[in-house]
Coordinates of C-alpha atoms and ligand atoms in Angstrom, one line a residue:
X1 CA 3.2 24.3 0.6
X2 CA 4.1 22.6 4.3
X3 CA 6.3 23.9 6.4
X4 CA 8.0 21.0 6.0
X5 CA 9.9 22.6 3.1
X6 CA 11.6 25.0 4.4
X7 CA 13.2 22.3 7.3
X8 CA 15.0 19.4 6.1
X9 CA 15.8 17.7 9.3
X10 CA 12.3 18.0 9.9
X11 CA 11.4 17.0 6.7
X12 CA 13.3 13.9 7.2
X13 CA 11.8 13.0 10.5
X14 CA 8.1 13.3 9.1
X15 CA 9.1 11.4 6.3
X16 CA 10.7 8.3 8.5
X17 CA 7.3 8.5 10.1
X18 CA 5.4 7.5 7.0
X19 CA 7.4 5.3 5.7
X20 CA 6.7 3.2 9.3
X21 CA 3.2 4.2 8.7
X22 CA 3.4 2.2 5.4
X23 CA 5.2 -1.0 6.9
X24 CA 2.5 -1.0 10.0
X25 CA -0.5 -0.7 6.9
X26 CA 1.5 -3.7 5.6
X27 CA 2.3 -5.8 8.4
X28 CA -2.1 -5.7 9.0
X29 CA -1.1 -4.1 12.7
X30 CA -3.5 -0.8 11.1
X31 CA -6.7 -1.6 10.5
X32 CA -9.2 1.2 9.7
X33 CA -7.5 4.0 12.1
X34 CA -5.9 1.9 14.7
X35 CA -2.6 2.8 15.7
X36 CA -0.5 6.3 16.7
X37 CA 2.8 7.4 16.4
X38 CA 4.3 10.5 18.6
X39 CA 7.8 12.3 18.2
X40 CA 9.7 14.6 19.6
X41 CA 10.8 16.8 17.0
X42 CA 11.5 20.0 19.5
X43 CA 15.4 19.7 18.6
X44 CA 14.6 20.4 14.7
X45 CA 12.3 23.7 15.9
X46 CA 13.9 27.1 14.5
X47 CA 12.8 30.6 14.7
X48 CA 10.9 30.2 11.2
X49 CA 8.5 27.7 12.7
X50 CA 8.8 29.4 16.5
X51 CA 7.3 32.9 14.9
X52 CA 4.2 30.8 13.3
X53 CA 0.8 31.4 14.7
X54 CA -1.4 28.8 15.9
X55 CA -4.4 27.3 14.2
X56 CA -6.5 26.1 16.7
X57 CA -7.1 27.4 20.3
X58 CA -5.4 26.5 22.9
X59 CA -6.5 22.6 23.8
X60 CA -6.4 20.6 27.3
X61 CA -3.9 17.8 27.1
X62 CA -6.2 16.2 30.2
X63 CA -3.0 16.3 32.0
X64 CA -0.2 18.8 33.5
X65 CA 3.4 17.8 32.5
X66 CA 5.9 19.8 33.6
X67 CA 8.7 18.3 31.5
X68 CA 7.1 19.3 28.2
X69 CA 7.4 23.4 27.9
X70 CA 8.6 25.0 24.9
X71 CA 8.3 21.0 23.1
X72 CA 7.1 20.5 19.9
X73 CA 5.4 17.2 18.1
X74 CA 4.2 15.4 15.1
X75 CA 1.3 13.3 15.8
X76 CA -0.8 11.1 14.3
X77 CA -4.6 12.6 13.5
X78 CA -6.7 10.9 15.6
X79 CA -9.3 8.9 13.0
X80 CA -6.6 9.2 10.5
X81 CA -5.4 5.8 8.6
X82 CA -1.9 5.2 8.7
X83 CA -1.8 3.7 5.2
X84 CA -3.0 7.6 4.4
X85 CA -0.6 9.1 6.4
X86 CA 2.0 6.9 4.8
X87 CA 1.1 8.9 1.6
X88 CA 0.3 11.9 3.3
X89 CA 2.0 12.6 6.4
X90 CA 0.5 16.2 6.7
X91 CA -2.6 15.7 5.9
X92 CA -2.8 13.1 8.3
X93 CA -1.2 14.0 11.0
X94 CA 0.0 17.5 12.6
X95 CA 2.5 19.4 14.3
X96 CA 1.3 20.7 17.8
X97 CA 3.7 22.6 20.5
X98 CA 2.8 23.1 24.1
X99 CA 2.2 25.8 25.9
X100 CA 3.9 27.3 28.7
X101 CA 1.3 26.3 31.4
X102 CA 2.4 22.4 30.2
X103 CA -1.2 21.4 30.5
X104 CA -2.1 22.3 26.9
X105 CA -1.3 22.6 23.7
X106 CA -2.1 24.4 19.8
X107 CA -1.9 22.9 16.6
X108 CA 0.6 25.0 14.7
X109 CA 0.9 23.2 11.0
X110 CA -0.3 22.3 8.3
X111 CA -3.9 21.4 8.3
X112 CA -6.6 21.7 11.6
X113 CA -5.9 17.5 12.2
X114 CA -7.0 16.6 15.9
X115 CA -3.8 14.9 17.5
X116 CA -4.4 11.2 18.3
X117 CA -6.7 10.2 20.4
X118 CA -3.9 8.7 22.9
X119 CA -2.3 12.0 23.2
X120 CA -2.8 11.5 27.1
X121 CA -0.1 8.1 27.1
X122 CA 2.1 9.6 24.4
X123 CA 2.2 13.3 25.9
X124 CA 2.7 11.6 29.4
X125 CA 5.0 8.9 28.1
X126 CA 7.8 11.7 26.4
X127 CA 7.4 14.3 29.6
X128 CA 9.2 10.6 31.3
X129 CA 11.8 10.2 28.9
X130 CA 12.5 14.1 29.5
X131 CA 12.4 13.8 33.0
X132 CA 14.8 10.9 33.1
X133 CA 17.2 12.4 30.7
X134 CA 16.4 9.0 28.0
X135 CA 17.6 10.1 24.3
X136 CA 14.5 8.5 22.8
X137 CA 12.7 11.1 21.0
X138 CA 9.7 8.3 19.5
X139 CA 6.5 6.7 20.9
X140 CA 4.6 4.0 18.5
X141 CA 1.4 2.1 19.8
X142 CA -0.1 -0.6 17.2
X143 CA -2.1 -3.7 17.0
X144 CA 0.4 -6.6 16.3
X145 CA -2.0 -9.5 15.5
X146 CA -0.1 -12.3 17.3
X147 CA 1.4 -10.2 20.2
X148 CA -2.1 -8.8 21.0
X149 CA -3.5 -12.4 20.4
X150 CA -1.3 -13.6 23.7
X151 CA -2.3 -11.3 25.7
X152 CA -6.0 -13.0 25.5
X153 CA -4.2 -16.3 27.8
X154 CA -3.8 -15.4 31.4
X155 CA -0.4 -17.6 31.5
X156 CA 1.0 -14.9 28.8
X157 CA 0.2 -12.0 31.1
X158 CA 2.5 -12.8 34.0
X159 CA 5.1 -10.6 34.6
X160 CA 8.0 -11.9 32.1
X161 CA 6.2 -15.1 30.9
X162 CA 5.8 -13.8 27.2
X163 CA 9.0 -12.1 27.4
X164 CA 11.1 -16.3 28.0
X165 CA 9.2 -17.4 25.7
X166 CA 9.3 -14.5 23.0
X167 CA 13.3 -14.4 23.9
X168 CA 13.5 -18.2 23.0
X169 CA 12.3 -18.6 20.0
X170 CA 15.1 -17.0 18.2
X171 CA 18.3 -15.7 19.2
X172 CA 17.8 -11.9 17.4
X173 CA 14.8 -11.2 19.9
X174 CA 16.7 -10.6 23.1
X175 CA 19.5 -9.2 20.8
X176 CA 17.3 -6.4 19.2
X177 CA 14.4 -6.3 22.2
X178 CA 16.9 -6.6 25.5
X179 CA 14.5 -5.2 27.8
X180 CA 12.1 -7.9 27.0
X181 CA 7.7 -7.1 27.0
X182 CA 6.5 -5.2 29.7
X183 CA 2.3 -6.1 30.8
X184 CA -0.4 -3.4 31.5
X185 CA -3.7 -4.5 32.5
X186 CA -6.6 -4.0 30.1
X187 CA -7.6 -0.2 30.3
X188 CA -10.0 2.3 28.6
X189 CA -8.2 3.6 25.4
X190 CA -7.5 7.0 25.7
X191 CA -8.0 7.3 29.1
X192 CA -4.8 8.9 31.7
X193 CA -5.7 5.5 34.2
X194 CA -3.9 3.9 30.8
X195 CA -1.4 6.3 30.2
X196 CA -0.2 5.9 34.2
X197 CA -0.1 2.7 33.6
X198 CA 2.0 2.5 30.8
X199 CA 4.6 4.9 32.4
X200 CA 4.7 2.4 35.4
X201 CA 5.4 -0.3 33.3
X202 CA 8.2 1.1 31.4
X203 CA 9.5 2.5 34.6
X204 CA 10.7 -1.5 35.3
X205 CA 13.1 -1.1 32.5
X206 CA 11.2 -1.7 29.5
X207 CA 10.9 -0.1 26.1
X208 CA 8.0 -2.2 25.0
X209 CA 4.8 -2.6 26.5
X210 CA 1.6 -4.7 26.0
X211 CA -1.8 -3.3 26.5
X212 CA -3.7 -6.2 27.0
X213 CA -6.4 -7.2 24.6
X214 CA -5.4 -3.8 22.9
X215 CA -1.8 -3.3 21.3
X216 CA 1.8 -2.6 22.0
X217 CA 3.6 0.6 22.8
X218 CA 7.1 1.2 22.4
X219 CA 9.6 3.9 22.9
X220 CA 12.9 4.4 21.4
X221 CA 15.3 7.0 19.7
X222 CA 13.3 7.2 16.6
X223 CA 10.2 5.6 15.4
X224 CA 11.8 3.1 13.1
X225 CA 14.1 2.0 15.9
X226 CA 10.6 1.6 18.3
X227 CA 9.3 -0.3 15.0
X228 CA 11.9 -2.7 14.7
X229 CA 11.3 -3.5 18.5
X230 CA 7.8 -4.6 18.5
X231 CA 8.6 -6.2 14.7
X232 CA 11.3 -8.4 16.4
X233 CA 9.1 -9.8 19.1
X234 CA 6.0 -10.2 16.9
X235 CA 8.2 -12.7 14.6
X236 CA 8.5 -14.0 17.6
X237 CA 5.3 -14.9 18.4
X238 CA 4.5 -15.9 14.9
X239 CA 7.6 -18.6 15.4
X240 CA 5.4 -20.0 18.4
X241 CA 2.1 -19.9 17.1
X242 CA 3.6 -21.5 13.9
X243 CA 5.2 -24.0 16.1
X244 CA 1.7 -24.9 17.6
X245 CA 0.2 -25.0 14.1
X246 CA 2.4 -27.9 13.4
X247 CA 0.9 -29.7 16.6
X248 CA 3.9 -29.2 18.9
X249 CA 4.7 -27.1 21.7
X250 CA 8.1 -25.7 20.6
X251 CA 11.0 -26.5 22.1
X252 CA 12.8 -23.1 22.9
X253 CA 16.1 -22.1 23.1
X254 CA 18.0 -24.2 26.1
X255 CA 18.7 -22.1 29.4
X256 CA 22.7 -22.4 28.6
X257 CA 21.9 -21.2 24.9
X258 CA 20.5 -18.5 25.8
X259 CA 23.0 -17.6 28.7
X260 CA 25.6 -18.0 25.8
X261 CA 24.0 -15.5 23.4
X262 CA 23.4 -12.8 26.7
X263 CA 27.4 -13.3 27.6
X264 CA 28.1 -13.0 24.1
X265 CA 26.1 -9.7 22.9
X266 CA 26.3 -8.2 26.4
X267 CA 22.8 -8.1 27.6
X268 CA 21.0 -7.9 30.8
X269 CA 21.1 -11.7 32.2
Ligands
13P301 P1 -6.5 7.3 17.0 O1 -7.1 7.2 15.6 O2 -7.3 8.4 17.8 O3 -5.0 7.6 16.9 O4 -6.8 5.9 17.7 C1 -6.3 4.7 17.3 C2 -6.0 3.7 18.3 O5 -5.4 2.7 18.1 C3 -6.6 4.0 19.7 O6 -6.0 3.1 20.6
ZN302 ZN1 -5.1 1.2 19.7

């Protein structure tokens, strides 16, 4: 029995979470444990699940964030493979809500499953989204094989180099991904020098960033919107790295093409 069961909306949530958690297994973005997913599921909370008690003690988050009292999360276990979770989410993941002091948090349901081991960016990441009043409720980081191989060229790393490039090689990218790929210098995983970072970088506008040599993270109203995000610029990158495989440099979209498509789907110029 999960609590699950007696939520739907909940239930739903969780389950849009696995089914990502099977297309990231697929995709060969999840090797072994790699990847986490985070959301916000505080809006589905009701006094059933409010009146449970915890099962852990209280733990430190590493961090103080004064955006996140009284919110609740999934997360992904940390260690946990997301082709299990895809099967599995409860096993594999857990529930946590955060106590008052906003500097830590319990593990309410269903099994004792240690959050993920990026809590610090995720955590730190949706106490911004609060405290800008954003509606996305979903944090994803992964390892998309292409996107993570460009970050290994310095030329790649300056700030909107991948992003004209990605954009050009196919009109849906900027469509789907308008805010283009953010850059954060190689950090520690797990560390809350990383999880700064991150916040800084989608601070510039962004709703995708690349942790170099590492993997993506991306935000947005639900996880399979975030996933759809990083999916759209990694076919992207495959498009160029195909294009080089052939023994060209590929062309691009034109300047005027791509001022067409921005005029015509409304995006940022
Ligand atoms: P976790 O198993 O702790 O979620 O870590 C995976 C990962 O990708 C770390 O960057
Ligand atoms: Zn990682």
């Amino acid at each position: 029995m999960s609590i699950l069961d007696k939520n739907k909306a909940m239930k739903a949530e969780v389950r849009q979470v696995a089914e990502v958690a099977g297309y990231l297994w697929q995709k060969g973005w999840a090797e072994r444990n790699g990847g986490n997913i985070t959301v916000n599921i505080t809006r589905w909370v009701d006094d059933a699940m409010r009146a449970l008690p915890a099962i852990s003690e209280p733990l430190p988050i590493g961090k103080t964030l004064p955006h996140l009292e009284g919110c609740w999360f999934y997360c992904k276990g940390t260690g946990k493979r997301m082709r299990d979770l895809a099967r599995n989410p409860m096993a594999n993941g857990s529930i946590i809500r955060i106590l008052p002091d906003c500097a830590t948090y319990e593990i309410v349901a269903d099994r004792l499953v240690m959050p993920t081991s990026e809590l610090p960016s995720h955590l730190a990441v949706h106490d911004y989204l609060i405290a800008k009043g954003s509606p996305y409720r979903a944090s994803l980081h992964t390892h998309p094989i292409e996107l993570v191989a460009l970050t290994h060229c310095h030329k790649w790393l300056e700030k909107d180099a991948a992003t004209r490039m990605l954009w050009s090689m196919i009109p849906e990218t900027k469509a789907f991904c308008p805010r283009g790929l953010g850059m954060v210098p190689y950090m520690l995983p797990s560390s809350v020098e990383l999880a700064e970072a991150t916040i800084r970088t989608l601070d510039q506008d962004y709703d995708v960033v690349m942790w170099e040599k590492h993997g993506v993270f991306a935000v947005d109203t639900d996880i399979m919107n975030a996933f759809d995000q990083v999916d759209v610029l990694n076919k992207a990158a495959q498009i160029y790295i195909a294009s080089k495989n052939m023994g060209f440099e590929p062309e691009g979209m034109t300047y005027s093409q791509m001022k067409e498509l921005s005029d015509a789907f409304g995006l940022p110029k």
